[in-house]
Amino acid sequence: MKPILINILVILLFTSCGIIDTKPQNKHLTYQNIVILSDMSSRLDNKPSKDLEEIHKIIQFFKNECVKPGEKIGDKSSVTFSTFSGLVSASIDIDKFKGLGAKQQFINSTGVYQNNGLQKQIEVFEKKAKSVYANARNQGLDLISILSEKIENEGIIKQNKELTDGIDTTFINYENNIYIFTDGYLEYLNKKTNSQFYFGILEIDKIRQFCIANKSDIATTLKANQLLTLPALTGKKNQFISLHILETHERDKNDKLQTYKYPKGLRDNEILEAVWRKWALESGFRSFEWKKY
């Protein structure tokens, strides 16, 4: 009986001292970094804008699927909004809260954040976006060059990091998603100075005519003739980014008659999608999505 009691005491002693399991307890956690960029060109005046409705859906995704008030603890996700020509106009970054207690009060809009928590900041975010759409217009910007500049120099992309206490390590992974609201045309005012990333009606029609003359589809045409596409623009951070182009307007579509100027397979936005996709994948982006809505 005595040996049994001794063994039990030894086990209890080792357990209380934490000696039984000394293996590192590593964790892998993934959070979202959502960046919304809006092309504030004349497209907004040509047809009714649907951007704000889609931005609302993105914000609801951020709230209900990323942060999850009342369900999730310790989220580090973020969402920002800006025009191509400006700095960040609206931002909610859960990662800025270092203390778990304050973070959860903000997320759940309780305690000191009862009237200024996540729900209130979502309302402020959407009001700021609405104000920008009502007042900002920028004609003819070089979207590709500006996008690269923002990625490399404006700190909109989050990189993975590790947190350790010397034994256990937590690996923090960020999924960077950039949502660009545009009609897909890359027309800017200083084409004569630098036409590197200019892609408008003339460039689209060159691809269309090449397809017709050679009886080929768009993808085959772009593969056969690099001069008809956009040059790749690689960057160290591109590999961490999923790029989403939310195309809002089709110039060659008659909304009233629901007809197109060109046949299927040769329409403007089919060509634009293929050009954007080829450029994004050759530039090393993690993934690419073209969404028409």
PDB file of C-alpha atoms in Angstrom:
ATOM      1  CA  MET A   1       0.000   0.000   0.000  1.00  0.00           C
ATOM      2  CA  LYS A   2       2.822   2.382   0.907  1.00  0.00           C
ATOM      3  CA  PRO A   3       4.550   2.122  -2.541  1.00  0.00           C
ATOM      4  CA  ILE A   4       1.255   2.948  -4.247  1.00  0.00           C
ATOM      5  CA  LEU A   5       0.810   6.051  -2.085  1.00  0.00           C
ATOM      6  CA  ILE A   6       4.382   7.125  -2.823  1.00  0.00           C
ATOM      7  CA  ASN A   7       3.812   6.760  -6.594  1.00  0.00           C
ATOM      8  CA  ILE A   8       0.625   8.821  -6.384  1.00  0.00           C
ATOM      9  CA  LEU A   9       2.427  11.555  -4.445  1.00  0.00           C
ATOM     10  CA  VAL A  10       5.268  11.614  -6.995  1.00  0.00           C
ATOM     11  CA  ILE A  11       2.781  11.949  -9.872  1.00  0.00           C
ATOM     12  CA  LEU A  12       0.957  14.785  -8.097  1.00  0.00           C
ATOM     13  CA  LEU A  13       4.252  16.533  -7.396  1.00  0.00           C
ATOM     14  CA  PHE A  14       5.388  16.352 -11.019  1.00  0.00           C
ATOM     15  CA  THR A  15       1.971  17.488 -12.233  1.00  0.00           C
ATOM     16  CA  SER A  16       1.877  20.512  -9.915  1.00  0.00           C
ATOM     17  CA  CYS A  17       5.345  21.529 -11.024  1.00  0.00           C
ATOM     18  CA  GLY A  18       4.458  21.202 -14.691  1.00  0.00           C
ATOM     19  CA  ILE A  19       7.270  18.721 -15.363  1.00  0.00           C
ATOM     20  CA  ILE A  20       5.271  15.947 -17.034  1.00  0.00           C
ATOM     21  CA  ASP A  21       4.825  17.709 -20.414  1.00  0.00           C
ATOM     22  CA  THR A  22       7.617  20.112 -21.373  1.00  0.00           C
ATOM     23  CA  LYS A  23       7.100  20.015 -25.144  1.00  0.00           C
ATOM     24  CA  PRO A  24       6.564  23.436 -26.811  1.00  0.00           C
ATOM     25  CA  GLN A  25       2.889  24.233 -27.384  1.00  0.00           C
ATOM     26  CA  ASN A  26       2.866  26.027 -30.738  1.00  0.00           C
ATOM     27  CA  LYS A  27      -0.235  27.687 -32.165  1.00  0.00           C
ATOM     28  CA  HIS A  28      -1.025  28.911 -35.682  1.00  0.00           C
ATOM     29  CA  LEU A  29      -3.590  31.728 -35.854  1.00  0.00           C
ATOM     30  CA  THR A  30      -4.894  33.436 -39.003  1.00  0.00           C
ATOM     31  CA  TYR A  31      -6.481  36.889 -39.243  1.00  0.00           C
ATOM     32  CA  GLN A  32      -7.776  39.082 -42.055  1.00  0.00           C
ATOM     33  CA  ASN A  33      -6.317  42.375 -43.277  1.00  0.00           C
ATOM     34  CA  ILE A  34      -8.895  43.869 -45.650  1.00  0.00           C
ATOM     35  CA  VAL A  35      -7.923  46.876 -47.778  1.00  0.00           C
ATOM     36  CA  ILE A  36     -10.557  48.682 -49.871  1.00  0.00           C
ATOM     37  CA  LEU A  37      -9.333  50.991 -52.658  1.00  0.00           C
ATOM     38  CA  SER A  38     -11.755  52.994 -54.804  1.00  0.00           C
ATOM     39  CA  ASP A  39     -11.194  54.390 -58.269  1.00  0.00           C
ATOM     40  CA  MET A  40     -12.981  57.753 -58.031  1.00  0.00           C
ATOM     41  CA  SER A  41     -13.036  58.455 -61.763  1.00  0.00           C
ATOM     42  CA  SER A  42     -15.873  59.466 -64.100  1.00  0.00           C
ATOM     43  CA  ARG A  43     -17.278  55.929 -63.915  1.00  0.00           C
ATOM     44  CA  LEU A  44     -19.155  57.096 -60.809  1.00  0.00           C
ATOM     45  CA  ASP A  45     -21.055  59.676 -62.828  1.00  0.00           C
ATOM     46  CA  ASN A  46     -21.717  57.511 -65.877  1.00  0.00           C
ATOM     47  CA  LYS A  47     -23.980  54.998 -64.139  1.00  0.00           C
ATOM     48  CA  PRO A  48     -25.521  54.604 -60.648  1.00  0.00           C
ATOM     49  CA  SER A  49     -22.794  53.582 -58.197  1.00  0.00           C
ATOM     50  CA  LYS A  50     -23.092  50.228 -56.492  1.00  0.00           C
ATOM     51  CA  ASP A  51     -19.819  50.535 -54.587  1.00  0.00           C
ATOM     52  CA  LEU A  52     -21.255  51.531 -51.206  1.00  0.00           C
ATOM     53  CA  GLU A  53     -23.582  48.517 -51.155  1.00  0.00           C
ATOM     54  CA  GLU A  54     -20.643  46.194 -51.781  1.00  0.00           C
ATOM     55  CA  ILE A  55     -18.470  47.981 -49.214  1.00  0.00           C
ATOM     56  CA  HIS A  56     -21.276  47.416 -46.689  1.00  0.00           C
ATOM     57  CA  LYS A  57     -21.143  43.678 -47.463  1.00  0.00           C
ATOM     58  CA  ILE A  58     -17.373  43.638 -46.923  1.00  0.00           C
ATOM     59  CA  ILE A  59     -17.768  45.422 -43.575  1.00  0.00           C
ATOM     60  CA  GLN A  60     -20.430  42.922 -42.496  1.00  0.00           C
ATOM     61  CA  PHE A  61     -18.074  40.075 -43.454  1.00  0.00           C
ATOM     62  CA  PHE A  62     -15.353  41.709 -41.361  1.00  0.00           C
ATOM     63  CA  LYS A  63     -17.695  41.958 -38.382  1.00  0.00           C
ATOM     64  CA  ASN A  64     -19.557  38.647 -38.563  1.00  0.00           C
ATOM     65  CA  GLU A  65     -16.950  36.303 -40.028  1.00  0.00           C
ATOM     66  CA  CYS A  66     -13.645  37.780 -38.824  1.00  0.00           C
ATOM     67  CA  VAL A  67     -14.172  39.571 -35.510  1.00  0.00           C
ATOM     68  CA  LYS A  68     -17.347  37.713 -34.404  1.00  0.00           C
ATOM     69  CA  PRO A  69     -18.496  39.805 -31.407  1.00  0.00           C
ATOM     70  CA  GLY A  70     -19.784  37.642 -28.572  1.00  0.00           C
ATOM     71  CA  GLU A  71     -18.213  34.500 -30.021  1.00  0.00           C
ATOM     72  CA  LYS A  72     -14.494  35.030 -30.617  1.00  0.00           C
ATOM     73  CA  ILE A  73     -11.723  36.157 -28.280  1.00  0.00           C
ATOM     74  CA  GLY A  74      -8.518  37.955 -29.229  1.00  0.00           C
ATOM     75  CA  ASP A  75      -9.093  38.710 -32.919  1.00  0.00           C
ATOM     76  CA  LYS A  76      -6.445  40.755 -34.782  1.00  0.00           C
ATOM     77  CA  SER A  77      -8.246  41.519 -38.058  1.00  0.00           C
ATOM     78  CA  SER A  78      -8.427  44.948 -39.695  1.00  0.00           C
ATOM     79  CA  VAL A  79     -10.231  46.813 -42.481  1.00  0.00           C
ATOM     80  CA  THR A  80      -9.277  50.089 -44.167  1.00  0.00           C
ATOM     81  CA  PHE A  81     -10.728  52.288 -46.903  1.00  0.00           C
ATOM     82  CA  SER A  82      -9.098  54.894 -49.121  1.00  0.00           C
ATOM     83  CA  THR A  83      -9.170  56.320 -52.605  1.00  0.00           C
ATOM     84  CA  PHE A  84      -6.218  55.741 -54.918  1.00  0.00           C
ATOM     85  CA  SER A  85      -5.198  59.368 -54.641  1.00  0.00           C
ATOM     86  CA  GLY A  86      -5.447  59.691 -50.867  1.00  0.00           C
ATOM     87  CA  LEU A  87      -4.331  58.165 -47.611  1.00  0.00           C
ATOM     88  CA  VAL A  88      -6.550  55.954 -45.450  1.00  0.00           C
ATOM     89  CA  SER A  89      -9.937  57.622 -44.905  1.00  0.00           C
ATOM     90  CA  ALA A  90     -11.440  55.025 -42.569  1.00  0.00           C
ATOM     91  CA  SER A  91      -9.915  52.223 -40.517  1.00  0.00           C
ATOM     92  CA  ILE A  92     -10.785  49.641 -37.873  1.00  0.00           C
ATOM     93  CA  ASP A  93      -7.800  47.670 -36.575  1.00  0.00           C
ATOM     94  CA  ILE A  94      -8.483  45.168 -33.798  1.00  0.00           C
ATOM     95  CA  ASP A  95      -4.755  44.430 -33.590  1.00  0.00           C
ATOM     96  CA  LYS A  96      -4.048  47.870 -32.097  1.00  0.00           C
ATOM     97  CA  PHE A  97      -5.542  46.775 -28.760  1.00  0.00           C
ATOM     98  CA  LYS A  98      -2.759  45.149 -26.751  1.00  0.00           C
ATOM     99  CA  GLY A  99      -4.761  44.238 -23.650  1.00  0.00           C
ATOM    100  CA  LEU A 100      -7.260  41.416 -24.080  1.00  0.00           C
ATOM    101  CA  GLY A 101      -9.764  43.032 -21.707  1.00  0.00           C
ATOM    102  CA  ALA A 102      -9.878  46.348 -23.579  1.00  0.00           C
ATOM    103  CA  LYS A 103      -9.970  44.524 -26.906  1.00  0.00           C
ATOM    104  CA  GLN A 104     -12.990  42.441 -25.944  1.00  0.00           C
ATOM    105  CA  GLN A 105     -14.812  45.463 -24.524  1.00  0.00           C
ATOM    106  CA  PHE A 106     -14.286  47.240 -27.847  1.00  0.00           C
ATOM    107  CA  ILE A 107     -15.374  44.230 -29.913  1.00  0.00           C
ATOM    108  CA  ASN A 108     -18.503  43.673 -27.826  1.00  0.00           C
ATOM    109  CA  SER A 109     -19.210  47.406 -27.289  1.00  0.00           C
ATOM    110  CA  THR A 110     -19.218  47.028 -23.515  1.00  0.00           C
ATOM    111  CA  GLY A 111     -17.551  48.743 -20.530  1.00  0.00           C
ATOM    112  CA  VAL A 112     -15.688  51.918 -21.476  1.00  0.00           C
ATOM    113  CA  TYR A 113     -16.518  51.189 -25.142  1.00  0.00           C
ATOM    114  CA  GLN A 114     -20.252  50.835 -24.638  1.00  0.00           C
ATOM    115  CA  ASN A 115     -20.990  53.841 -26.861  1.00  0.00           C
ATOM    116  CA  ASN A 116     -17.821  53.810 -28.955  1.00  0.00           C
ATOM    117  CA  GLY A 117     -17.084  50.176 -29.657  1.00  0.00           C
ATOM    118  CA  LEU A 118     -16.958  48.125 -32.816  1.00  0.00           C
ATOM    119  CA  GLN A 119     -20.572  48.705 -33.812  1.00  0.00           C
ATOM    120  CA  LYS A 120     -20.202  52.477 -33.517  1.00  0.00           C
ATOM    121  CA  GLN A 121     -16.913  52.461 -35.427  1.00  0.00           C
ATOM    122  CA  ILE A 122     -18.508  50.448 -38.234  1.00  0.00           C
ATOM    123  CA  GLU A 123     -21.156  53.173 -38.545  1.00  0.00           C
ATOM    124  CA  VAL A 124     -18.420  55.847 -38.591  1.00  0.00           C
ATOM    125  CA  PHE A 125     -16.462  53.840 -41.189  1.00  0.00           C
ATOM    126  CA  GLU A 126     -19.402  53.638 -43.582  1.00  0.00           C
ATOM    127  CA  LYS A 127     -20.292  57.328 -43.103  1.00  0.00           C
ATOM    128  CA  LYS A 128     -16.730  58.315 -43.995  1.00  0.00           C
ATOM    129  CA  ALA A 129     -16.822  56.129 -47.116  1.00  0.00           C
ATOM    130  CA  LYS A 130     -20.160  57.636 -48.129  1.00  0.00           C
ATOM    131  CA  SER A 131     -18.775  61.146 -47.666  1.00  0.00           C
ATOM    132  CA  VAL A 132     -15.745  60.367 -49.826  1.00  0.00           C
ATOM    133  CA  TYR A 133     -17.965  59.049 -52.612  1.00  0.00           C
ATOM    134  CA  ALA A 134     -20.092  62.181 -52.444  1.00  0.00           C
ATOM    135  CA  ASN A 135     -17.200  64.607 -52.618  1.00  0.00           C
ATOM    136  CA  ALA A 136     -14.135  63.060 -54.252  1.00  0.00           C
ATOM    137  CA  ARG A 137     -13.354  62.713 -57.951  1.00  0.00           C
ATOM    138  CA  ASN A 138      -9.998  61.955 -59.555  1.00  0.00           C
ATOM    139  CA  GLN A 139      -9.750  61.864 -63.309  1.00  0.00           C
ATOM    140  CA  GLY A 140      -7.208  59.742 -65.102  1.00  0.00           C
ATOM    141  CA  LEU A 141      -4.965  58.169 -62.463  1.00  0.00           C
ATOM    142  CA  ASP A 142      -2.301  55.541 -63.167  1.00  0.00           C
ATOM    143  CA  LEU A 143      -3.944  52.889 -60.965  1.00  0.00           C
ATOM    144  CA  ILE A 144      -1.282  50.217 -61.434  1.00  0.00           C
ATOM    145  CA  SER A 145       1.617  52.472 -60.421  1.00  0.00           C
ATOM    146  CA  ILE A 146      -0.338  53.895 -57.475  1.00  0.00           C
ATOM    147  CA  LEU A 147      -1.332  50.406 -56.314  1.00  0.00           C
ATOM    148  CA  SER A 148       2.313  49.341 -56.296  1.00  0.00           C
ATOM    149  CA  GLU A 149       3.281  52.488 -54.374  1.00  0.00           C
ATOM    150  CA  LYS A 150       0.613  51.884 -51.734  1.00  0.00           C
ATOM    151  CA  ILE A 151       1.626  48.243 -51.286  1.00  0.00           C
ATOM    152  CA  GLU A 152       5.323  48.977 -50.954  1.00  0.00           C
ATOM    153  CA  ASN A 153       5.354  52.267 -49.038  1.00  0.00           C
ATOM    154  CA  GLU A 154       2.089  53.029 -47.249  1.00  0.00           C
ATOM    155  CA  GLY A 155       2.004  50.187 -44.728  1.00  0.00           C
ATOM    156  CA  ILE A 156      -1.339  48.785 -45.847  1.00  0.00           C
ATOM    157  CA  ILE A 157      -0.035  45.204 -45.939  1.00  0.00           C
ATOM    158  CA  LYS A 158       0.508  43.167 -42.773  1.00  0.00           C
ATOM    159  CA  GLN A 159       3.247  40.555 -42.593  1.00  0.00           C
ATOM    160  CA  ASN A 160       3.239  37.370 -40.537  1.00  0.00           C
ATOM    161  CA  LYS A 161       4.928  37.414 -37.146  1.00  0.00           C
ATOM    162  CA  GLU A 162       5.861  35.130 -34.263  1.00  0.00           C
ATOM    163  CA  LEU A 163       5.219  35.606 -30.550  1.00  0.00           C
ATOM    164  CA  THR A 164       7.173  33.487 -28.081  1.00  0.00           C
ATOM    165  CA  ASP A 165       7.718  33.228 -24.348  1.00  0.00           C
ATOM    166  CA  GLY A 166      10.892  31.211 -24.767  1.00  0.00           C
ATOM    167  CA  ILE A 167       9.093  27.862 -24.884  1.00  0.00           C
ATOM    168  CA  ASP A 168       5.756  28.205 -26.669  1.00  0.00           C
ATOM    169  CA  THR A 169       5.395  30.040 -29.981  1.00  0.00           C
ATOM    170  CA  THR A 170       2.307  31.565 -31.548  1.00  0.00           C
ATOM    171  CA  PHE A 171       2.506  32.058 -35.303  1.00  0.00           C
ATOM    172  CA  ILE A 172       0.363  34.989 -36.413  1.00  0.00           C
ATOM    173  CA  ASN A 173      -0.620  34.784 -40.084  1.00  0.00           C
ATOM    174  CA  TYR A 174      -2.382  37.597 -41.949  1.00  0.00           C
ATOM    175  CA  GLU A 175      -4.437  37.095 -45.087  1.00  0.00           C
ATOM    176  CA  ASN A 176      -4.105  40.360 -47.000  1.00  0.00           C
ATOM    177  CA  ASN A 177      -7.044  41.027 -49.295  1.00  0.00           C
ATOM    178  CA  ILE A 178      -7.112  44.134 -51.486  1.00  0.00           C
ATOM    179  CA  TYR A 179     -10.514  45.009 -52.975  1.00  0.00           C
ATOM    180  CA  ILE A 180     -10.341  47.479 -55.867  1.00  0.00           C
ATOM    181  CA  PHE A 181     -13.530  49.166 -57.039  1.00  0.00           C
ATOM    182  CA  THR A 182     -13.099  50.156 -60.682  1.00  0.00           C
ATOM    183  CA  ASP A 183     -14.533  49.598 -64.151  1.00  0.00           C
ATOM    184  CA  GLY A 184     -11.250  47.969 -65.132  1.00  0.00           C
ATOM    185  CA  TYR A 185     -10.112  50.558 -67.690  1.00  0.00           C
ATOM    186  CA  LEU A 186      -6.618  51.897 -67.031  1.00  0.00           C
ATOM    187  CA  GLU A 187      -6.813  55.313 -68.671  1.00  0.00           C
ATOM    188  CA  TYR A 188      -4.831  58.207 -67.255  1.00  0.00           C
ATOM    189  CA  LEU A 189      -4.007  61.749 -68.288  1.00  0.00           C
ATOM    190  CA  ASN A 190      -0.230  61.585 -68.754  1.00  0.00           C
ATOM    191  CA  LYS A 191      -0.151  58.783 -71.335  1.00  0.00           C
ATOM    192  CA  LYS A 192       2.186  60.825 -73.560  1.00  0.00           C
ATOM    193  CA  THR A 193       4.719  60.987 -70.738  1.00  0.00           C
ATOM    194  CA  ASN A 194       4.471  57.338 -69.699  1.00  0.00           C
ATOM    195  CA  SER A 195       2.181  54.809 -71.372  1.00  0.00           C
ATOM    196  CA  GLN A 196       3.592  51.785 -69.513  1.00  0.00           C
ATOM    197  CA  PHE A 197       0.377  50.859 -67.719  1.00  0.00           C
ATOM    198  CA  TYR A 198      -2.139  52.694 -69.883  1.00  0.00           C
ATOM    199  CA  PHE A 199      -4.897  50.405 -71.106  1.00  0.00           C
ATOM    200  CA  GLY A 200      -8.010  51.931 -72.613  1.00  0.00           C
ATOM    201  CA  ILE A 201     -10.319  51.682 -75.630  1.00  0.00           C
ATOM    202  CA  LEU A 202      -7.521  51.614 -78.225  1.00  0.00           C
ATOM    203  CA  GLU A 203      -5.569  48.879 -76.433  1.00  0.00           C
ATOM    204  CA  ILE A 204      -8.709  46.802 -75.916  1.00  0.00           C
ATOM    205  CA  ASP A 205      -9.588  47.063 -79.583  1.00  0.00           C
ATOM    206  CA  LYS A 206      -6.104  45.955 -80.652  1.00  0.00           C
ATOM    207  CA  ILE A 207      -6.646  42.685 -78.782  1.00  0.00           C
ATOM    208  CA  ARG A 208     -10.133  42.329 -80.235  1.00  0.00           C
ATOM    209  CA  GLN A 209      -8.893  42.815 -83.788  1.00  0.00           C
ATOM    210  CA  PHE A 210      -6.000  40.374 -83.225  1.00  0.00           C
ATOM    211  CA  CYS A 211      -8.506  37.755 -82.007  1.00  0.00           C
ATOM    212  CA  ILE A 212     -10.685  38.287 -85.078  1.00  0.00           C
ATOM    213  CA  ALA A 213      -7.798  38.256 -87.560  1.00  0.00           C
ATOM    214  CA  ASN A 214      -6.225  35.131 -86.080  1.00  0.00           C
ATOM    215  CA  LYS A 215      -9.484  33.413 -85.066  1.00  0.00           C
ATOM    216  CA  SER A 216      -8.152  33.003 -81.522  1.00  0.00           C
ATOM    217  CA  ASP A 217      -9.578  33.578 -78.072  1.00  0.00           C
ATOM    218  CA  ILE A 218      -8.388  36.306 -75.702  1.00  0.00           C
ATOM    219  CA  ALA A 219      -6.135  34.097 -73.559  1.00  0.00           C
ATOM    220  CA  THR A 220      -4.354  32.658 -76.600  1.00  0.00           C
ATOM    221  CA  THR A 221      -3.909  36.131 -78.058  1.00  0.00           C
ATOM    222  CA  LEU A 222      -2.359  37.511 -74.868  1.00  0.00           C
ATOM    223  CA  LYS A 223      -0.031  34.542 -74.619  1.00  0.00           C
ATOM    224  CA  ALA A 224       1.072  34.936 -78.235  1.00  0.00           C
ATOM    225  CA  ASN A 225       1.677  38.687 -78.133  1.00  0.00           C
ATOM    226  CA  GLN A 226       3.204  40.214 -75.012  1.00  0.00           C
ATOM    227  CA  LEU A 227       3.041  43.678 -76.575  1.00  0.00           C
ATOM    228  CA  LEU A 228      -0.738  43.599 -76.131  1.00  0.00           C
ATOM    229  CA  THR A 229      -0.562  43.083 -72.345  1.00  0.00           C
ATOM    230  CA  LEU A 230       0.589  44.963 -69.256  1.00  0.00           C
ATOM    231  CA  PRO A 231       4.200  44.523 -68.088  1.00  0.00           C
ATOM    232  CA  ALA A 232       4.556  42.626 -64.821  1.00  0.00           C
ATOM    233  CA  LEU A 233       5.313  44.749 -61.758  1.00  0.00           C
ATOM    234  CA  THR A 234       6.808  42.506 -59.108  1.00  0.00           C
ATOM    235  CA  GLY A 235       7.188  43.443 -55.464  1.00  0.00           C
ATOM    236  CA  LYS A 236       8.312  41.598 -52.334  1.00  0.00           C
ATOM    237  CA  LYS A 237       4.876  41.931 -50.708  1.00  0.00           C
ATOM    238  CA  ASN A 238       2.771  40.784 -53.681  1.00  0.00           C
ATOM    239  CA  GLN A 239       3.098  37.132 -52.658  1.00  0.00           C
ATOM    240  CA  PHE A 240       1.130  37.868 -49.482  1.00  0.00           C
ATOM    241  CA  ILE A 241      -1.787  39.569 -51.291  1.00  0.00           C
ATOM    242  CA  SER A 242      -5.030  38.268 -52.757  1.00  0.00           C
ATOM    243  CA  LEU A 243      -6.194  40.831 -55.301  1.00  0.00           C
ATOM    244  CA  HIS A 244      -9.923  41.334 -55.953  1.00  0.00           C
ATOM    245  CA  ILE A 245     -11.112  43.549 -58.818  1.00  0.00           C
ATOM    246  CA  LEU A 246     -14.751  44.511 -58.332  1.00  0.00           C
ATOM    247  CA  GLU A 247     -15.850  45.661 -61.766  1.00  0.00           C
ATOM    248  CA  THR A 248     -18.904  47.858 -61.554  1.00  0.00           C
ATOM    249  CA  HIS A 249     -19.627  49.109 -65.065  1.00  0.00           C
ATOM    250  CA  GLU A 250     -19.526  47.688 -68.581  1.00  0.00           C
ATOM    251  CA  ARG A 251     -19.153  50.554 -71.036  1.00  0.00           C
ATOM    252  CA  ASP A 252     -20.056  48.473 -74.071  1.00  0.00           C
ATOM    253  CA  LYS A 253     -23.333  47.272 -72.525  1.00  0.00           C
ATOM    254  CA  ASN A 254     -26.677  48.961 -73.135  1.00  0.00           C
ATOM    255  CA  ASP A 255     -28.393  48.581 -69.760  1.00  0.00           C
ATOM    256  CA  LYS A 256     -31.749  49.665 -71.140  1.00  0.00           C
ATOM    257  CA  LEU A 257     -31.807  47.125 -73.968  1.00  0.00           C
ATOM    258  CA  GLN A 258     -29.563  44.597 -72.171  1.00  0.00           C
ATOM    259  CA  THR A 259     -27.408  44.255 -75.268  1.00  0.00           C
ATOM    260  CA  TYR A 260     -23.674  44.416 -75.958  1.00  0.00           C
ATOM    261  CA  LYS A 261     -21.778  46.235 -78.685  1.00  0.00           C
ATOM    262  CA  TYR A 262     -19.547  43.198 -79.264  1.00  0.00           C
ATOM    263  CA  PRO A 263     -20.208  39.424 -79.283  1.00  0.00           C
ATOM    264  CA  LYS A 264     -19.430  37.220 -76.299  1.00  0.00           C
ATOM    265  CA  GLY A 265     -15.725  36.467 -76.126  1.00  0.00           C
ATOM    266  CA  LEU A 266     -14.780  39.895 -77.495  1.00  0.00           C
ATOM    267  CA  ARG A 267     -16.467  42.254 -75.042  1.00  0.00           C
ATOM    268  CA  ASP A 268     -14.526  45.016 -73.325  1.00  0.00           C
ATOM    269  CA  ASN A 269     -14.680  43.623 -69.835  1.00  0.00           C
ATOM    270  CA  GLU A 270     -13.844  40.088 -70.914  1.00  0.00           C
ATOM    271  CA  ILE A 271     -10.647  41.502 -72.423  1.00  0.00           C
ATOM    272  CA  LEU A 272      -9.978  43.672 -69.365  1.00  0.00           C
ATOM    273  CA  GLU A 273     -10.432  40.725 -67.011  1.00  0.00           C
ATOM    274  CA  ALA A 274      -7.951  38.611 -68.979  1.00  0.00           C
ATOM    275  CA  VAL A 275      -5.391  41.447 -69.089  1.00  0.00           C
ATOM    276  CA  TRP A 276      -5.708  42.169 -65.351  1.00  0.00           C
ATOM    277  CA  ARG A 277      -5.518  38.447 -64.485  1.00  0.00           C
ATOM    278  CA  LYS A 278      -2.385  37.860 -66.560  1.00  0.00           C
ATOM    279  CA  TRP A 279      -0.735  40.940 -65.076  1.00  0.00           C
ATOM    280  CA  ALA A 280      -1.614  40.006 -61.472  1.00  0.00           C
ATOM    281  CA  LEU A 281      -0.371  36.426 -61.704  1.00  0.00           C
ATOM    282  CA  GLU A 282       2.829  37.417 -63.541  1.00  0.00           C
ATOM    283  CA  SER A 283       3.407  40.118 -60.900  1.00  0.00           C
ATOM    284  CA  GLY A 284       3.412  37.430 -58.206  1.00  0.00           C
ATOM    285  CA  PHE A 285       0.154  38.099 -56.375  1.00  0.00           C
ATOM    286  CA  ARG A 286      -1.035  35.216 -54.243  1.00  0.00           C
ATOM    287  CA  SER A 287      -4.365  35.009 -56.069  1.00  0.00           C
ATOM    288  CA  PHE A 288      -6.658  37.031 -58.302  1.00  0.00           C
ATOM    289  CA  GLU A 289     -10.416  37.453 -58.485  1.00  0.00           C
ATOM    290  CA  TRP A 290     -12.466  39.443 -60.991  1.00  0.00           C
ATOM    291  CA  LYS A 291     -15.982  40.007 -59.747  1.00  0.00           C
ATOM    292  CA  LYS A 292     -18.730  41.534 -61.844  1.00  0.00           C
ATOM    293  CA  TYR A 293     -21.792  42.664 -59.928  1.00  0.00           C
TER     294      TYR A 293
END
